[in-house]
Coordinates of C-alpha atoms in Angstrom, one line a residue:
M49 CA -51.5 23.0 195.0
E50 CA -51.7 18.2 194.2
T51 CA -54.6 17.2 195.8
T52 CA -54.6 14.1 198.2
N53 CA -56.0 11.4 194.5
G54 CA -53.2 12.0 192.6
T55 CA -54.4 15.8 191.0
L56 CA -53.7 19.5 190.0
D57 CA -55.8 21.9 190.3
H58 CA -56.3 23.9 186.5
G59 CA -53.4 26.3 186.7
E60 CA -50.5 24.5 188.0
T61 CA -47.8 24.0 187.4
E62 CA -46.4 20.0 188.0
P63 CA -43.0 19.4 189.8
S64 CA -42.3 16.8 187.6
A65 CA -39.1 15.1 187.0
T66 CA -36.6 16.7 184.4
Q67 CA -37.6 14.8 181.2
P68 CA -34.2 13.6 179.1
A69 CA -34.5 15.7 176.2
F70 CA -31.9 15.8 173.2
D71 CA -30.8 19.6 173.4
N72 CA -27.5 18.0 175.4
V73 CA -25.2 18.8 172.2
D74 CA -25.0 22.6 171.3
I75 CA -21.8 24.5 169.8
T76 CA -22.0 26.8 171.3
S77 CA -21.4 25.5 175.0
P78 CA -18.4 25.1 177.1
D79 CA -16.6 21.6 175.9
E80 CA -18.7 20.2 178.7
E81 CA -20.3 16.8 178.3
N82 CA -22.0 14.9 181.0
E83 CA -21.4 11.0 180.9
N84 CA -25.0 10.4 182.1
D85 CA -27.3 11.9 178.9
I86 CA -25.0 8.5 177.0
F87 CA -28.7 7.3 175.8
E88 CA -30.7 9.9 177.6
S89 CA -30.3 12.3 175.0
A90 CA -31.9 10.9 171.7
I91 CA -35.6 10.9 173.7
Q92 CA -38.0 12.5 171.4
E93 CA -40.2 15.1 172.3
P94 CA -44.4 13.4 172.9
L95 CA -46.2 13.1 170.1
S96 CA -49.1 16.2 169.4
P97 CA -51.7 14.9 168.7
V98 CA -54.2 16.6 166.1
L99 CA -57.9 16.7 166.8
E100 CA -60.9 17.7 165.6
D101 CA -64.3 17.1 166.4
V102 CA -63.2 16.5 170.5
P103 CA -65.4 18.3 173.1
T104 CA -63.1 21.4 175.3
D105 CA -63.7 23.4 178.1
E106 CA -62.7 26.2 176.0
A107 CA -62.1 27.9 172.5
G108 CA -59.8 26.2 169.9
D109 CA -58.3 23.1 169.1
A110 CA -58.5 20.1 171.5
F111 CA -55.4 18.4 172.8
I112 CA -54.2 16.0 175.2
E113 CA -50.1 15.6 176.4
I114 CA -49.9 12.5 178.2
S115 CA -45.7 11.5 179.7
V116 CA -44.3 8.7 181.1
S117 CA -41.7 9.3 183.6
D118 CA -40.5 8.3 187.5
P119 CA -40.9 4.2 186.6
Q120 CA -40.2 2.9 190.2
K121 CA -40.0 -0.9 191.6
V122 CA -42.7 -2.0 193.8
G123 CA -42.0 -4.8 196.2
D124 CA -39.7 -6.8 196.2
G125 CA -38.6 -10.8 194.8
M126 CA -40.8 -12.6 191.6
G127 CA -43.7 -10.8 192.7
S128 CA -42.6 -6.5 192.3
Y129 CA -42.9 -5.2 188.9
L130 CA -41.9 -1.0 187.9
A131 CA -44.9 1.9 188.0
Y132 CA -44.8 4.3 186.4
K133 CA -46.5 7.7 186.6
V134 CA -48.5 9.1 184.4
S135 CA -48.7 12.7 183.5
T136 CA -51.9 14.2 181.7
K137 CA -52.9 17.5 180.6
T138 CA -55.9 18.2 178.3
N139 CA -58.8 20.8 178.3
I140 CA -61.0 17.5 176.9
L141 CA -64.5 17.8 178.4
K142 CA -64.7 13.9 178.7
F143 CA -61.7 13.9 181.8
K144 CA -63.1 15.5 185.1
K145 CA -59.5 18.0 185.8
R146 CA -57.6 19.3 182.8
Q147 CA -53.9 18.2 185.0
F148 CA -53.4 15.7 187.0
Y149 CA -51.2 12.7 187.1
T150 CA -52.0 8.4 188.2
M151 CA -49.4 5.2 189.1
R152 CA -49.7 2.3 186.5
R153 CA -48.3 -0.5 186.0
F154 CA -46.6 -2.5 183.1
S155 CA -49.9 -4.9 182.7
D156 CA -52.0 -1.9 182.8
F157 CA -50.6 -1.0 180.1
L158 CA -51.4 -4.4 178.3
G159 CA -55.0 -4.7 179.7
L160 CA -55.8 -1.3 178.4
H161 CA -54.5 -2.5 175.0
D162 CA -57.0 -5.6 175.3
L163 CA -59.9 -3.7 175.9
L164 CA -59.3 -1.4 173.0
V165 CA -58.6 -3.5 170.7
S166 CA -62.2 -5.5 172.0
K167 CA -64.3 -2.7 171.9
Y168 CA -62.5 -1.5 168.3
L169 CA -61.1 -3.6 166.5
R170 CA -64.4 -4.7 164.4
L171 CA -66.1 -1.0 163.9
G172 CA -62.5 -0.8 161.0
R173 CA -60.1 1.2 164.4
I174 CA -56.5 0.9 163.7
I175 CA -55.5 -0.4 167.8
P176 CA -52.3 0.8 167.8
P177 CA -49.8 -1.4 169.5
A178 CA -48.6 -2.0 172.9
P179 CA -44.8 -2.3 173.8
E180 CA -44.3 -5.9 173.2
K181 CA -43.0 -7.9 177.2
N182 CA -39.4 -8.7 177.7
I183 CA -39.1 -11.7 180.3
I184 CA -35.4 -11.2 180.4
G185 CA -35.3 -7.6 181.3
A186 CA -38.0 -8.0 183.9
T187 CA -37.0 -10.4 185.1
K188 CA -33.8 -8.9 185.7
V189 CA -35.4 -5.7 187.5
K190 CA -37.7 -8.1 189.7
M191 CA -34.3 -9.8 191.2
G192 CA -32.4 -5.9 191.9
S193 CA -32.0 -5.1 194.6
G194 CA -33.8 -1.4 195.1
Q195 CA -36.8 0.9 195.4
A196 CA -35.2 3.5 192.1
A197 CA -35.5 2.2 189.2
Q198 CA -34.3 5.1 187.3
T199 CA -30.4 5.3 188.8
D200 CA -28.5 3.0 186.9
A201 CA -28.0 1.3 189.9
G202 CA -31.4 1.5 191.6
A203 CA -33.2 -0.9 189.7
G204 CA -30.9 -3.7 190.7
A205 CA -27.6 -5.8 190.1
G206 CA -27.2 -6.1 186.4
V207 CA -30.3 -4.5 185.0
N208 CA -30.0 -2.4 181.9
P209 CA -30.7 1.7 182.6
E210 CA -31.6 1.8 178.3
W211 CA -33.7 -0.9 179.2
I212 CA -36.2 0.5 181.5
E213 CA -35.6 3.7 179.7
N214 CA -37.2 2.1 176.6
R215 CA -40.5 0.7 178.1
R216 CA -41.0 3.7 179.6
A217 CA -40.1 5.3 176.1
S218 CA -42.6 3.0 174.4
L219 CA -45.1 3.3 176.9
E220 CA -45.4 6.9 176.7
R221 CA -45.6 6.7 172.6
F222 CA -48.5 3.7 172.9
L223 CA -50.1 6.4 175.1
N224 CA -49.8 9.7 173.2
R225 CA -50.7 7.3 170.2
V226 CA -53.9 6.4 171.9
A227 CA -55.0 10.0 172.3
Q228 CA -54.3 10.8 168.7
H229 CA -57.7 9.3 167.8
P230 CA -60.6 11.5 167.8
I231 CA -62.9 7.8 169.1
L232 CA -60.4 6.1 171.1
C233 CA -59.6 9.2 172.9
Q234 CA -62.2 9.4 174.3
D235 CA -63.3 6.2 175.4
T236 CA -64.3 5.7 178.8
D237 CA -61.6 2.9 179.6
F238 CA -59.0 5.2 178.3
V239 CA -60.4 7.9 180.8
N240 CA -60.3 6.5 183.5
F241 CA -56.7 4.4 182.9
L242 CA -55.4 7.7 183.2
E243 CA -57.2 10.0 185.3
S244 CA -58.1 7.4 188.1
D245 CA -55.9 7.6 191.6
Q246 CA -57.7 3.5 192.2
E247 CA -56.0 0.5 191.1
L248 CA -57.0 -1.1 187.8
P249 CA -58.2 -4.2 188.1
R250 CA -54.9 -6.8 187.3
A251 CA -54.4 -7.8 184.0
V252 CA -54.4 -11.2 184.6
N253 CA -54.1 -12.5 180.9
T254 CA -52.1 -10.4 180.0
A255 CA -49.0 -12.3 181.5
A256 CA -46.8 -14.6 178.8
L257 CA -46.9 -17.8 180.7
S258 CA -50.7 -17.8 182.4
G259 CA -52.9 -20.4 180.3
A260 CA -54.5 -17.3 179.1
G261 CA -51.7 -16.5 177.7
V262 CA -51.2 -20.4 176.1
M263 CA -54.5 -19.5 174.4
R264 CA -53.9 -16.7 172.8
L265 CA -50.4 -18.9 171.5
F266 CA -53.0 -20.6 170.4
N267 CA -55.6 -18.7 169.0
K268 CA -52.9 -16.5 167.4
V269 CA -51.5 -20.0 165.5
G270 CA -55.1 -20.7 163.9
E271 CA -55.7 -16.9 163.1
T272 CA -51.9 -17.5 161.4
V273 CA -53.7 -20.1 159.5
N274 CA -56.9 -18.6 158.2
K275 CA -54.8 -15.7 157.3
I276 CA -53.1 -17.7 155.3
T277 CA -55.6 -20.7 154.3
Y278 CA -58.5 -18.2 153.0
K279 CA -59.5 -16.3 150.2
M280 CA -61.7 -13.8 150.2
D281 CA -62.6 -13.2 146.5
E282 CA -62.5 -8.8 146.9
N283 CA -64.7 -7.0 144.9
D284 CA -62.8 -3.7 145.3
P285 CA -60.3 -2.8 144.4
W286 CA -59.0 -0.4 146.2
F287 CA -59.2 -2.8 148.8
N288 CA -56.5 -4.9 147.6
D289 CA -53.9 -2.4 146.6
K290 CA -54.0 -0.7 149.8
I291 CA -52.7 -4.1 150.9
N292 CA -50.5 -4.2 148.0
E293 CA -48.8 -1.4 149.8
V294 CA -48.8 -2.7 153.6
E295 CA -47.0 -5.7 153.1
T296 CA -45.1 -3.7 150.2
I297 CA -44.0 -1.2 153.3
D298 CA -44.3 -3.0 155.8
G299 CA -40.8 -5.5 154.4
H300 CA -39.1 -2.5 153.9
M301 CA -39.6 -0.9 157.7
Q302 CA -38.5 -4.6 158.7
K303 CA -35.5 -4.6 156.1
L304 CA -34.5 -0.1 157.7
H305 CA -35.4 -1.6 161.3
S306 CA -32.3 -4.1 161.3
A307 CA -30.5 -1.7 159.4
I308 CA -31.1 0.7 162.1
K309 CA -30.1 -1.6 163.9
A310 CA -26.6 -2.9 162.8
L311 CA -25.8 1.1 162.6
V312 CA -26.5 1.6 166.3
A313 CA -23.9 -1.3 167.0
H314 CA -21.6 -0.6 165.0
R315 CA -21.7 3.0 166.3
K316 CA -21.3 1.2 170.3
E317 CA -18.9 -0.7 169.6
L318 CA -16.8 2.6 167.5
A319 CA -17.6 4.2 170.0
T320 CA -15.2 2.0 172.6
L321 CA -13.2 2.1 170.2
T322 CA -12.5 6.0 170.1
G323 CA -11.8 5.2 174.6
G324 CA -9.1 2.0 173.6
V325 CA -7.7 5.2 171.6
A326 CA -7.9 8.4 174.6
K327 CA -7.0 5.8 177.3
S328 CA -3.7 4.6 175.0
A329 CA -2.6 8.6 173.9
A330 CA -2.9 9.2 177.9
L331 CA -0.7 7.4 178.7
L332 CA 1.6 7.4 176.2
S333 CA 1.5 11.5 176.7
T334 CA 2.4 10.8 180.5
C335 CA 5.9 8.3 179.3
E336 CA 6.4 10.9 176.6
E337 CA 9.7 13.2 177.7
H338 CA 9.1 15.2 174.7
T339 CA 7.0 18.8 176.3
G340 CA 5.7 19.7 173.2
L341 CA 5.4 16.2 171.7
S342 CA 3.2 15.5 175.5
Q343 CA 1.4 18.0 175.7
A344 CA 0.1 17.2 172.3
L345 CA -0.7 13.9 172.8
S346 CA -2.7 14.7 175.6
Q347 CA -4.7 16.7 174.5
L348 CA -5.7 14.2 172.0
A349 CA -7.2 11.7 174.7
D350 CA -8.8 14.5 175.7
V351 CA -10.5 14.9 172.1
E352 CA -10.7 11.2 171.8
E353 CA -13.1 11.1 175.0
K354 CA -15.3 13.7 174.0
V355 CA -15.6 12.1 171.0
E356 CA -16.7 8.6 172.7
L357 CA -18.9 10.0 173.7
L358 CA -20.8 12.3 170.9
R359 CA -20.2 8.9 169.0
S360 CA -21.8 7.3 171.6
E361 CA -25.0 10.0 172.1
Q362 CA -25.0 9.4 168.2
A363 CA -26.1 5.7 168.7
N364 CA -28.9 7.2 170.7
S365 CA -30.6 9.5 168.1
D366 CA -30.3 5.9 165.5
L367 CA -31.2 4.0 168.3
Y368 CA -34.3 6.3 170.6
I369 CA -35.2 8.6 167.6
L370 CA -35.2 7.4 164.4
S371 CA -35.2 3.2 165.6
E372 CA -38.1 2.8 168.0
T373 CA -40.2 5.6 165.6
I374 CA -39.4 2.9 162.3
K375 CA -39.8 0.3 165.1
D376 CA -43.3 1.9 166.3
Y377 CA -44.5 1.9 162.8
I378 CA -43.7 -1.9 162.1
G379 CA -46.3 -2.0 165.6
L380 CA -48.9 0.4 163.6
F381 CA -48.4 -1.6 159.5
G382 CA -49.5 -5.0 162.1
A383 CA -52.1 -3.1 163.7
I384 CA -53.4 -2.3 161.0
K385 CA -52.4 -5.5 158.5
D386 CA -55.0 -7.4 162.0
V387 CA -57.9 -4.6 160.7
F388 CA -58.0 -6.3 157.2
H389 CA -58.1 -9.0 158.8
E390 CA -61.4 -8.8 160.9
R391 CA -63.0 -7.0 158.0
V392 CA -62.3 -10.4 156.0
K393 CA -63.7 -12.5 159.3
V394 CA -66.5 -10.2 158.8
F395 CA -66.9 -11.0 154.9
Q396 CA -66.6 -14.7 156.1
N397 CA -69.4 -14.4 158.6
W398 CA -71.7 -12.5 156.3
Q399 CA -70.3 -15.8 153.8
H400 CA -71.5 -18.3 155.7
A401 CA -74.8 -16.1 157.1
Q402 CA -75.7 -16.6 153.5
L403 CA -75.8 -20.5 152.9
Q404 CA -77.5 -21.0 156.3
L405 CA -80.3 -19.0 154.5
T406 CA -79.8 -20.7 151.0
K407 CA -80.2 -24.0 152.7
K408 CA -82.9 -22.6 155.3
R409 CA -84.7 -22.0 151.7
E410 CA -83.6 -24.9 150.4
N411 CA -85.3 -26.8 153.3
K412 CA -88.1 -24.6 152.8
A413 CA -89.0 -25.4 149.8
K414 CA -89.1 -29.7 150.6
L415 CA -91.2 -28.8 153.1
E416 CA -93.4 -27.3 151.0
L417 CA -93.4 -29.6 148.5
Q418 CA -93.8 -31.8 151.1
E419 CA -96.8 -29.8 151.8
R420 CA -95.7 -30.5 155.7
R421 CA -97.5 -27.4 156.5
D422 CA -96.6 -28.6 160.7
K423 CA -93.6 -27.6 159.7
L424 CA -94.1 -25.2 157.7
E425 CA -94.6 -22.1 160.1
F426 CA -91.1 -23.0 162.0
A427 CA -88.9 -22.7 158.2
Q428 CA -90.7 -20.0 157.9
K429 CA -89.2 -18.1 161.1
E430 CA -85.7 -19.8 160.4
V431 CA -85.9 -18.4 157.1
E432 CA -86.9 -15.1 158.2
E433 CA -85.1 -14.4 160.9
W434 CA -81.0 -16.0 158.8
E435 CA -82.7 -13.2 156.3
A436 CA -82.0 -10.5 159.2
K437 CA -78.8 -12.0 160.0
V438 CA -77.4 -12.2 156.4
Q439 CA -79.0 -7.8 156.4
R440 CA -76.8 -6.9 159.8
C441 CA -73.9 -9.3 158.3
Q442 CA -74.0 -7.4 155.4
K443 CA -74.4 -4.4 156.6
E444 CA -71.7 -5.2 159.5
F445 CA -69.2 -5.5 156.5
D446 CA -70.3 -2.4 154.6
N447 CA -69.9 -0.6 157.7
I448 CA -66.1 -2.4 158.7
S449 CA -65.6 -1.2 155.5
T450 CA -66.0 2.3 155.4
E451 CA -64.3 3.2 158.1
I452 CA -61.3 1.5 157.4
K453 CA -61.2 4.1 155.1
K454 CA -61.2 6.6 156.6
E455 CA -58.8 5.5 159.2
M456 CA -56.2 4.9 156.5
E457 CA -56.6 8.4 155.2
R458 CA -56.4 9.1 159.3
F459 CA -53.4 7.1 159.1
E460 CA -52.0 8.2 155.9
L461 CA -51.4 11.8 157.3
A462 CA -50.5 11.7 161.1
R463 CA -47.7 9.1 159.6
A464 CA -46.2 12.1 157.1
R465 CA -46.5 14.3 159.9
D466 CA -44.5 11.9 162.0
F467 CA -42.1 11.5 159.7
K468 CA -41.5 14.4 159.0
S469 CA -40.6 15.7 162.7
T470 CA -38.5 12.5 163.3
I471 CA -36.7 12.7 160.2
I472 CA -36.0 16.5 161.1
K473 CA -34.9 15.8 164.5
Y474 CA -32.7 13.4 163.6
L475 CA -30.8 15.8 161.0
E476 CA -30.6 18.3 163.4
D477 CA -29.3 15.6 166.3
Q478 CA -26.7 14.4 163.2
M479 CA -25.7 17.9 162.3
A480 CA -24.6 19.4 165.5
H481 CA -23.1 16.1 167.2
Q482 CA -20.8 17.0 163.5
Q483 CA -20.4 20.6 164.2
Q484 CA -19.2 19.3 167.4
Q485 CA -16.8 16.7 166.8
M486 CA -15.8 19.3 164.2
K487 CA -15.1 22.2 166.9
Y488 CA -12.7 19.5 169.1
W489 CA -10.9 18.6 166.7
E490 CA -10.1 22.0 165.2
A491 CA -8.8 22.7 168.1
I492 CA -6.5 20.2 168.8
V493 CA -4.7 21.7 165.5
P494 CA -3.0 24.3 166.9
V495 CA -1.9 22.9 169.8
A496 CA 0.2 19.8 166.7
R497 CA 1.4 22.8 165.3
D498 CA 3.6 24.6 168.0
I499 CA 5.4 20.7 168.8
A500 CA 8.8 22.5 168.5

């Protein structure tokens, strides 16, 4: 039974909306295709977190599964927005319920990301990046009419359903990547985001055109300049090697992502051209007097129409399974660069503290030579304060260095599992489409041979 605050009693099943799964291609199924599955068919299943040392309410491994579904337009005009149903199943003790859901808007996701960054980046944690804002797509939703955004026309005229699905899927992946982290998944703000049935405080700082947004832009420019101009004297070869490795992989991933985007565009164009062939063959069959030839042309038109759908789905396989995974990891490597740079900032603070300590000691020495006993006590306190600061800064630097190494080890293991799953899924899908296409062509061969 569903309770009034959007939770479900333990052991009951939520009447969830059917999520598009990439299984519509079946080489043993009838040759009936649903054109509504063109882009929905390639959606990946939610990531399966592997959590260790997380308290649970039962024996066995901890688990948390999060899905984002049912985008709904709330309000009208420029004040409107899309709200998403965030459903969670878990056995982690930090949560009050085992199964529940809530409604969240896009800015809530960005606000959650900002909170996690503010609390954990300084500690050396890799924070999964939040989905990027898209002002054009969001404006189309705001200016469109209708309440149900999940249908082709529901978000309003001019709104691309692929854009809505892209955003939904990216929000889901973001939450599941956070949930995979044994520390972040138990964070109070993350738990509240998933569990609370109340609206969250408006994350106004996430608005792209706000004053805070402009300040963030200036801060990013300053950070970029600092990264370029400041070179840290690295005494740990592990970090030098890892930074070079990250830069190399990130560069190749960006090239791969560009190549896949080009492939998606090519497949979509090929699908459109295939549809044109189908229509032309169908028209030709209607005016062909030769019965056998007319029948063969008609069958060819049918096959070309089915192949058009398959090629569209292959384009979505490239996009949703492969391209979006690569895009996510480009963002993750950006998050890794951020945490490496945070370590540099901690090192800068340590060096600054050491410099100030040296100045305070020199000042104290001068006062001793001048026998300024009236100021010596204050100078001694300053030296002691900066000695304590140097120790704190050094400890913070040692801690963030150790934590980054642990985070990178966890990240590499998760990346290997993630890419293995993605590649297998992609290969199986491509093989299924190719086999289905072979069946279509094989079925028309006897018709062509029967032409008298």
